[in-house]
Coordinates of C-alpha atoms and ligand atoms in Angstrom, one line a residue:
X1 CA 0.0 0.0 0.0
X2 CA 1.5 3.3 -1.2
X3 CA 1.2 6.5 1.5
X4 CA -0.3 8.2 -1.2
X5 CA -2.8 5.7 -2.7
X6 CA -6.3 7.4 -4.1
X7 CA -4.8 11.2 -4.2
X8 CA -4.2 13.1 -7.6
X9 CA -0.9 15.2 -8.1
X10 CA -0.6 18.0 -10.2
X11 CA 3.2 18.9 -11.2
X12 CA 4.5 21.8 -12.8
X13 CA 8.4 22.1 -13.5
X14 CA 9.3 19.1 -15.7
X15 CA 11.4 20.4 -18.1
X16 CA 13.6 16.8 -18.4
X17 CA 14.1 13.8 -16.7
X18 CA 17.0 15.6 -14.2
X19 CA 14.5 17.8 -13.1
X20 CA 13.8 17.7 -9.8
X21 CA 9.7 17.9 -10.4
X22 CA 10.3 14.8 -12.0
X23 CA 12.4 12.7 -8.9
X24 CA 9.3 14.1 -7.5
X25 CA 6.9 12.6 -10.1
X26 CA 8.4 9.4 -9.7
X27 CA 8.1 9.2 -5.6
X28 CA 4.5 10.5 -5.3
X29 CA 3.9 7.8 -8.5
X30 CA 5.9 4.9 -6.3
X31 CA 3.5 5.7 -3.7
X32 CA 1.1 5.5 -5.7
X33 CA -0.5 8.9 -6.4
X34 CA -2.2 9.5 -10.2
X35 CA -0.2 12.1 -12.0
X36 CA -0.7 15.4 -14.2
X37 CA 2.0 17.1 -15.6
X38 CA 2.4 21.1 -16.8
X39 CA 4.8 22.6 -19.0
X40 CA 5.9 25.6 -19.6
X41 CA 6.7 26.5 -23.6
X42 CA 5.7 24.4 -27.0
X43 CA 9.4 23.0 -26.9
X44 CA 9.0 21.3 -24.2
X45 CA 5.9 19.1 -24.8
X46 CA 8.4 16.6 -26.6
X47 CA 10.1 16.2 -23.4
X48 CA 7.7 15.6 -20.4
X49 CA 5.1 13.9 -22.6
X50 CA 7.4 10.6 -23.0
X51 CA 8.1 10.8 -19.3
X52 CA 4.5 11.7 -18.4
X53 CA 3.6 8.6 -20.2
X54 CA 5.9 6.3 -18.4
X55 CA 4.5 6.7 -15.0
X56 CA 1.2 6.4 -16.7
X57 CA -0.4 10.2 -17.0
X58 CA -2.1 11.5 -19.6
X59 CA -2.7 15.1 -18.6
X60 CA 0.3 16.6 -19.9
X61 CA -0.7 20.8 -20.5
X62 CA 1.1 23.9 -21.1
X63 CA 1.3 26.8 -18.9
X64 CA 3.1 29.5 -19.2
X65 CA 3.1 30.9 -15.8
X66 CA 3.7 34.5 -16.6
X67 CA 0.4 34.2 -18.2
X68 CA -2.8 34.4 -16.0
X69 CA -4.7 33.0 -19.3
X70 CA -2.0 29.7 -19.5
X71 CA -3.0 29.1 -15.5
X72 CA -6.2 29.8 -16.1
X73 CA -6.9 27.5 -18.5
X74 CA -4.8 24.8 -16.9
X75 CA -6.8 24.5 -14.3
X76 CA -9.7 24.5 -16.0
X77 CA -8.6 21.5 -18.1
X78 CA -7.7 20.0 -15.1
X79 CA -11.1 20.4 -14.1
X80 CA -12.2 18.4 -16.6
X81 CA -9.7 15.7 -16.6
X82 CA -9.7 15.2 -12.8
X83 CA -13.0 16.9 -10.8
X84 CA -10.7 17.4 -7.8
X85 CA -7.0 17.0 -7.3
X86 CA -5.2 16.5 -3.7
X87 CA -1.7 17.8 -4.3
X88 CA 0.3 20.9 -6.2
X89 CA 3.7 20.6 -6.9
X90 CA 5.4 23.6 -7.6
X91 CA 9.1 23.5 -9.1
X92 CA 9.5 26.4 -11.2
X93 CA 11.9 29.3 -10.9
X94 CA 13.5 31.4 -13.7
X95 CA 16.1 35.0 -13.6
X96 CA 17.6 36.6 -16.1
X97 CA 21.0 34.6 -17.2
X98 CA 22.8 38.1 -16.7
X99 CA 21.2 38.2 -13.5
X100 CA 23.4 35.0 -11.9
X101 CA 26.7 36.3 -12.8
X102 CA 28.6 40.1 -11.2
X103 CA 27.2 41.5 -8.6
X104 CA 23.7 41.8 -7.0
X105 CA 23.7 45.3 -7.2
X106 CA 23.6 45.5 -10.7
X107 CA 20.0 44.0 -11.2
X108 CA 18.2 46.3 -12.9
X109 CA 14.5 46.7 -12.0
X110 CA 13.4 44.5 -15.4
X111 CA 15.6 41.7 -14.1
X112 CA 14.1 41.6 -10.1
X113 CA 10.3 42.2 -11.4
X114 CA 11.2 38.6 -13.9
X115 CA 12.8 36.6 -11.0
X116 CA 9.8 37.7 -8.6
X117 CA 7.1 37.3 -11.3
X118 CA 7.9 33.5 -12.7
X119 CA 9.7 32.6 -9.1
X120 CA 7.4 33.7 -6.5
X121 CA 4.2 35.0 -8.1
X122 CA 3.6 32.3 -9.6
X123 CA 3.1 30.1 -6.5
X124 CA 0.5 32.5 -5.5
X125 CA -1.1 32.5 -8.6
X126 CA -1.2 28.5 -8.9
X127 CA -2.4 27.9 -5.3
X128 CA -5.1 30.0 -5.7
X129 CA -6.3 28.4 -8.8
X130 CA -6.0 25.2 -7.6
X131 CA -8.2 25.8 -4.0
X132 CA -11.5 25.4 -5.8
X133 CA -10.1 21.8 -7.1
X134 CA -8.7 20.7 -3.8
X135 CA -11.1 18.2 -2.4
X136 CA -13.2 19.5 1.0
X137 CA -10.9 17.8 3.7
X138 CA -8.0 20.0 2.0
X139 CA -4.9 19.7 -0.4
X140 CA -1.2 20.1 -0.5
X141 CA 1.4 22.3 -1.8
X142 CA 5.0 22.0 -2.3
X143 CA 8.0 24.2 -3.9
X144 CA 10.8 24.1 -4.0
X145 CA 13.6 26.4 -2.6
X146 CA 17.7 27.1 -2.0
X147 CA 19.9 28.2 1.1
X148 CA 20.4 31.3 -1.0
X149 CA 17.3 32.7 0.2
X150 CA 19.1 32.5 4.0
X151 CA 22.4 33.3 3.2
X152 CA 24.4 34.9 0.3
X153 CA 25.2 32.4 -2.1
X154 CA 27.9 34.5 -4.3
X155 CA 26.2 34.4 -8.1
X156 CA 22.5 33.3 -7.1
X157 CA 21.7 37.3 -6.5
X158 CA 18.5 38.3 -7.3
X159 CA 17.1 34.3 -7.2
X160 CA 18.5 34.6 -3.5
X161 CA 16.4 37.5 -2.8
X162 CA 13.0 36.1 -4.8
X163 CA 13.6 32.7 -2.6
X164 CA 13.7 34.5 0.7
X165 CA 10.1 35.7 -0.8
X166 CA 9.2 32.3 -1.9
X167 CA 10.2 31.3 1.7
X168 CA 7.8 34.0 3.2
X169 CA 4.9 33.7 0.6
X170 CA 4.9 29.9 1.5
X171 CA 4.2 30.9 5.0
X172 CA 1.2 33.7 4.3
X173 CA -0.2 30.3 2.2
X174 CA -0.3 28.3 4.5
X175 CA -1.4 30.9 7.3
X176 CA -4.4 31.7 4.8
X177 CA -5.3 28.2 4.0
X178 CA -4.4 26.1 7.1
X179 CA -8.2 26.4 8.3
X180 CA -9.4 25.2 5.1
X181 CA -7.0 21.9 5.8
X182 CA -4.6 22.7 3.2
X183 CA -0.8 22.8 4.0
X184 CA 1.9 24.2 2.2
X185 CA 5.8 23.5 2.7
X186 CA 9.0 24.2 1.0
X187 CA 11.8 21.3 0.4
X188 CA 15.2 23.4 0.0
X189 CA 17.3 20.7 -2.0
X190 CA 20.9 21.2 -1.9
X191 CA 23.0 21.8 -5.4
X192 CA 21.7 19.5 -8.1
X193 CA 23.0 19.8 -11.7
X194 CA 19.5 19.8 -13.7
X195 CA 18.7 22.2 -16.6
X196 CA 18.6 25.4 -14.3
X197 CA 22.3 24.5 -13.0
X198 CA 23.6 24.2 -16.2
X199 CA 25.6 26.7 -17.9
X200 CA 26.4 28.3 -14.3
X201 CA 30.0 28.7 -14.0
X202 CA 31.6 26.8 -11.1
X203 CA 28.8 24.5 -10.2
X204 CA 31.2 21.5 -10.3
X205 CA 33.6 22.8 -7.7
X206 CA 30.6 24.6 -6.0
X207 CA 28.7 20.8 -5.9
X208 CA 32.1 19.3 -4.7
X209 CA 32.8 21.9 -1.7
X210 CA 29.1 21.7 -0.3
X211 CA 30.0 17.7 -0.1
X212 CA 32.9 18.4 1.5
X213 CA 31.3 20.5 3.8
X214 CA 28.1 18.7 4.6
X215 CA 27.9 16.2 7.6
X216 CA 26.9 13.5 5.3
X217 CA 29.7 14.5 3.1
X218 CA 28.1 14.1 -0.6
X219 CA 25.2 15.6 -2.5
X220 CA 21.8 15.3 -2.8
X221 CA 19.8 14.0 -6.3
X222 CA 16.6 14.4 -7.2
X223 CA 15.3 10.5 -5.1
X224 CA 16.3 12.4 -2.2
X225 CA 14.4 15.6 -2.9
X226 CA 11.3 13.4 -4.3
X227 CA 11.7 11.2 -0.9
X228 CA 11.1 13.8 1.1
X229 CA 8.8 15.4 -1.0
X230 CA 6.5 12.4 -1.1
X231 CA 6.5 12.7 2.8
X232 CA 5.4 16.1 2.8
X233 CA 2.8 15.7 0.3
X234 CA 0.8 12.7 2.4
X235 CA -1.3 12.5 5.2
X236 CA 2.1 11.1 7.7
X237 CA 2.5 15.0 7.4
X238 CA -0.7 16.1 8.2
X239 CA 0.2 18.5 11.0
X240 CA 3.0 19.8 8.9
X241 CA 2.4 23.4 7.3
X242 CA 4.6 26.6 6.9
X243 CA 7.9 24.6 7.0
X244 CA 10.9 24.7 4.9
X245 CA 12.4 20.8 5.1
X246 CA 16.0 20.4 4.2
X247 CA 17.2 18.4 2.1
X248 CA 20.9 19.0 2.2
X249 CA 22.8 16.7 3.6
X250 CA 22.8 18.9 6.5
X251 CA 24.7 21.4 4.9
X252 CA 22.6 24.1 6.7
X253 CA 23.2 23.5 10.2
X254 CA 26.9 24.0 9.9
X255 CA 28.6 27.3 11.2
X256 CA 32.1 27.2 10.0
X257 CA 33.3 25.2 6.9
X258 CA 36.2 23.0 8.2
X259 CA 36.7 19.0 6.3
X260 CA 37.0 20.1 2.4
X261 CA 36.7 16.5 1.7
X262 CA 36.9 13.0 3.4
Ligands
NAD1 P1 14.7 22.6 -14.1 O1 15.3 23.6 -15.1 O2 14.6 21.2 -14.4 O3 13.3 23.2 -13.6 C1 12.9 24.5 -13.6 C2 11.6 24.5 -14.3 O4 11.0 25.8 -14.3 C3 11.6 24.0 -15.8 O5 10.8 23.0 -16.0 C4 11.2 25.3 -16.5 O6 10.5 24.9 -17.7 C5 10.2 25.9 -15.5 N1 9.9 27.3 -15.9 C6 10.7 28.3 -16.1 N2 10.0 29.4 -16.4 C7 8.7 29.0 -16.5 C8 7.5 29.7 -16.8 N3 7.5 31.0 -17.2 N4 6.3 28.9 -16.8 C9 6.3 27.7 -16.4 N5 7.5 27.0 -16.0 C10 8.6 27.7 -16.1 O7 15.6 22.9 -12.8 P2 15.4 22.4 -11.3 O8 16.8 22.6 -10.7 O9 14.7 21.1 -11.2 O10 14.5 23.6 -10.6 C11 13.3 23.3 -10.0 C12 13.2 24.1 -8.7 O11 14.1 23.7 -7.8 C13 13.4 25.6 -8.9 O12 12.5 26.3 -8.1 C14 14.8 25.8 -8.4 O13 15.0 27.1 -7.9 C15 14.8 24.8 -7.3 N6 16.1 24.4 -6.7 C16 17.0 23.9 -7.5 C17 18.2 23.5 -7.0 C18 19.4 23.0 -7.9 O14 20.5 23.0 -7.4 N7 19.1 22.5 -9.1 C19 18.5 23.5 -5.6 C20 17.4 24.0 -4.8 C21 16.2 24.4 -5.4
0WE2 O1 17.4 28.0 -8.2 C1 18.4 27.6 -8.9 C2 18.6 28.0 -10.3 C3 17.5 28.8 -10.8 C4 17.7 29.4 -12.2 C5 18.7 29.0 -13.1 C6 18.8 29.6 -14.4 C7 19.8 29.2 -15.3 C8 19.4 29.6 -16.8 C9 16.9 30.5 -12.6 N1 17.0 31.1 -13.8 C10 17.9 30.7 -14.7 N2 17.9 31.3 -15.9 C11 18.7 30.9 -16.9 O2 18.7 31.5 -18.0 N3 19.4 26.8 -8.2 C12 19.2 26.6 -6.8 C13 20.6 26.2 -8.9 C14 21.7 27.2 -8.7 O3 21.8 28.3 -9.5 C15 22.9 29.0 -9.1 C16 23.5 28.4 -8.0 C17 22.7 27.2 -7.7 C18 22.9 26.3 -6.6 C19 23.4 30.2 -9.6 C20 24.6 30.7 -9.0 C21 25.1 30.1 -7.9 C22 24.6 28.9 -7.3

């Protein structure tokens, strides 16, 4: 019997199969939860329809979430497809390319409004659309979020700054919604190399310092991240709501950086 046998999960941040919506996919599917899958552009439909398939879903739908039509319409398709749904997976975060490299002072006002819109917005936006689906004993939602939001993360700039929002917008969610029985959490993963990682300069030797300073001493994937997640999303975490979970190898808890590696 899976922990999340009967419920109905609707994921938006598949872009390819080292996306960590998808090691998400694949634990609430192990546990047994029916699956839905967003997208966000027409290049990407080729991608996440394939994987979509292979844990057995069939609603695969774009939305763009920098448009309120795209969510709109989402939602209403998944409506259709699925009356009610139990559980909102939220993986999605995008900043201007020139906006992770230099210095944080330099982001212009275009750059922060893009990072805040598609980042952090957009899991207000989502939630709300997907309350009148959530069944009557309530629903669950999960992003996803990074230790830059806490501390400064040299590079991750203005995505630091939208994920200390993300952080805070999760907890006015789940301080509006917790007497309707809905919780929402945050997993914050440690350094994964997925599509978003890519083409970041120094991500190797950033991935192979933060195992080197972790207590467990290597890094995370996205079974880890989807472990946890699956956790979060079921009803063993009933009374969780307004939480950030770490999922870091305990990289967080340390105060000074002293093995390099072991
Ligand atoms: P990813 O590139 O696989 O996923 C990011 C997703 O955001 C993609 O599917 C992309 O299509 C989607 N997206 C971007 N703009 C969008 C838009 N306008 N509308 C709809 N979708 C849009 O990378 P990932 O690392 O799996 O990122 C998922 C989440 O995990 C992000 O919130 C990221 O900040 C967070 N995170 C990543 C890491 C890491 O090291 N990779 C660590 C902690 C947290
Ligand atoms: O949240 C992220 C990455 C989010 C991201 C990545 C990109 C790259 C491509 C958002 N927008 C874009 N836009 C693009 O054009 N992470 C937690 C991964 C990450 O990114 C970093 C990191 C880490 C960790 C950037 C600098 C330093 C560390």
């Amino acid at each position: 019997m899976g922990s999340l046998d009967g419920k109905t999960a609707l994921v938006f941040g598949v872009a390819n199969d080292h996306s960590i919506s998808w090691g998400i996919a694949q634990a609430l599917a192990r546990e047994g939860a029916k699956l839905g899958f967003s997208y966000a552009g027409p290049n990407l439909e080729k991608r996440v329809r394939p994987l979509a398939e292979s844990l057995g879903a069939t609603f695969v739908e774009q939305c763009d979430v920098g448009s309120d039509a795209e969510v709109a319409q989402v939602f209403a398709r998944a409506k259709e497809a699925f009356g009610t749904f139990d559980i909102l997976v939220h993986g999605i975060a995008f900043a201007s390319r020139e906006d992770l490299a230099g210095r944080f002072v330099d982001t212009s006002r275009e750059g922060f409004l893009l990072a805040h819109n598609i980042s952090v917005y957009s899991l207000v936006a989502l939630t709300r659309a997907a309350l009148p689906l959530f069944p009557a004993g309530g629903g669950a939602v999960l992003t996803l979020t990074y230790y830059g939001a806490e501390k400064v993360v040299p590079k991750y700039n203005v995505m630091g700054v939208a994920k200390a929002s993300l952080e805070a917008t999760m907890r006015y969610l789940a301080s509006d919604l917790g007497p309707q029985g809905v919780r929402v959490n945050a997993v914050s993963a440690g350094p994964i190399r997925t599509l978003a990682a890519s083409g970041i300069s120094g991500f190797r030797d950033y991935q192979r310092s933060f195992a080197g300073a972790a207590p467990l001493r290597r890094n995370v994937t996205i079974e880890d991240v989807g472990n946890a997640a699956a956790f979060l999303c079921s009803d063993a975490a009933r009374a969780i709501t307004g939480e950030v979970v770490y999922v870091d190898s305990g990289y967080n808890i340390m105060g000074m950086q002293t093995a390099e590696e072991s």
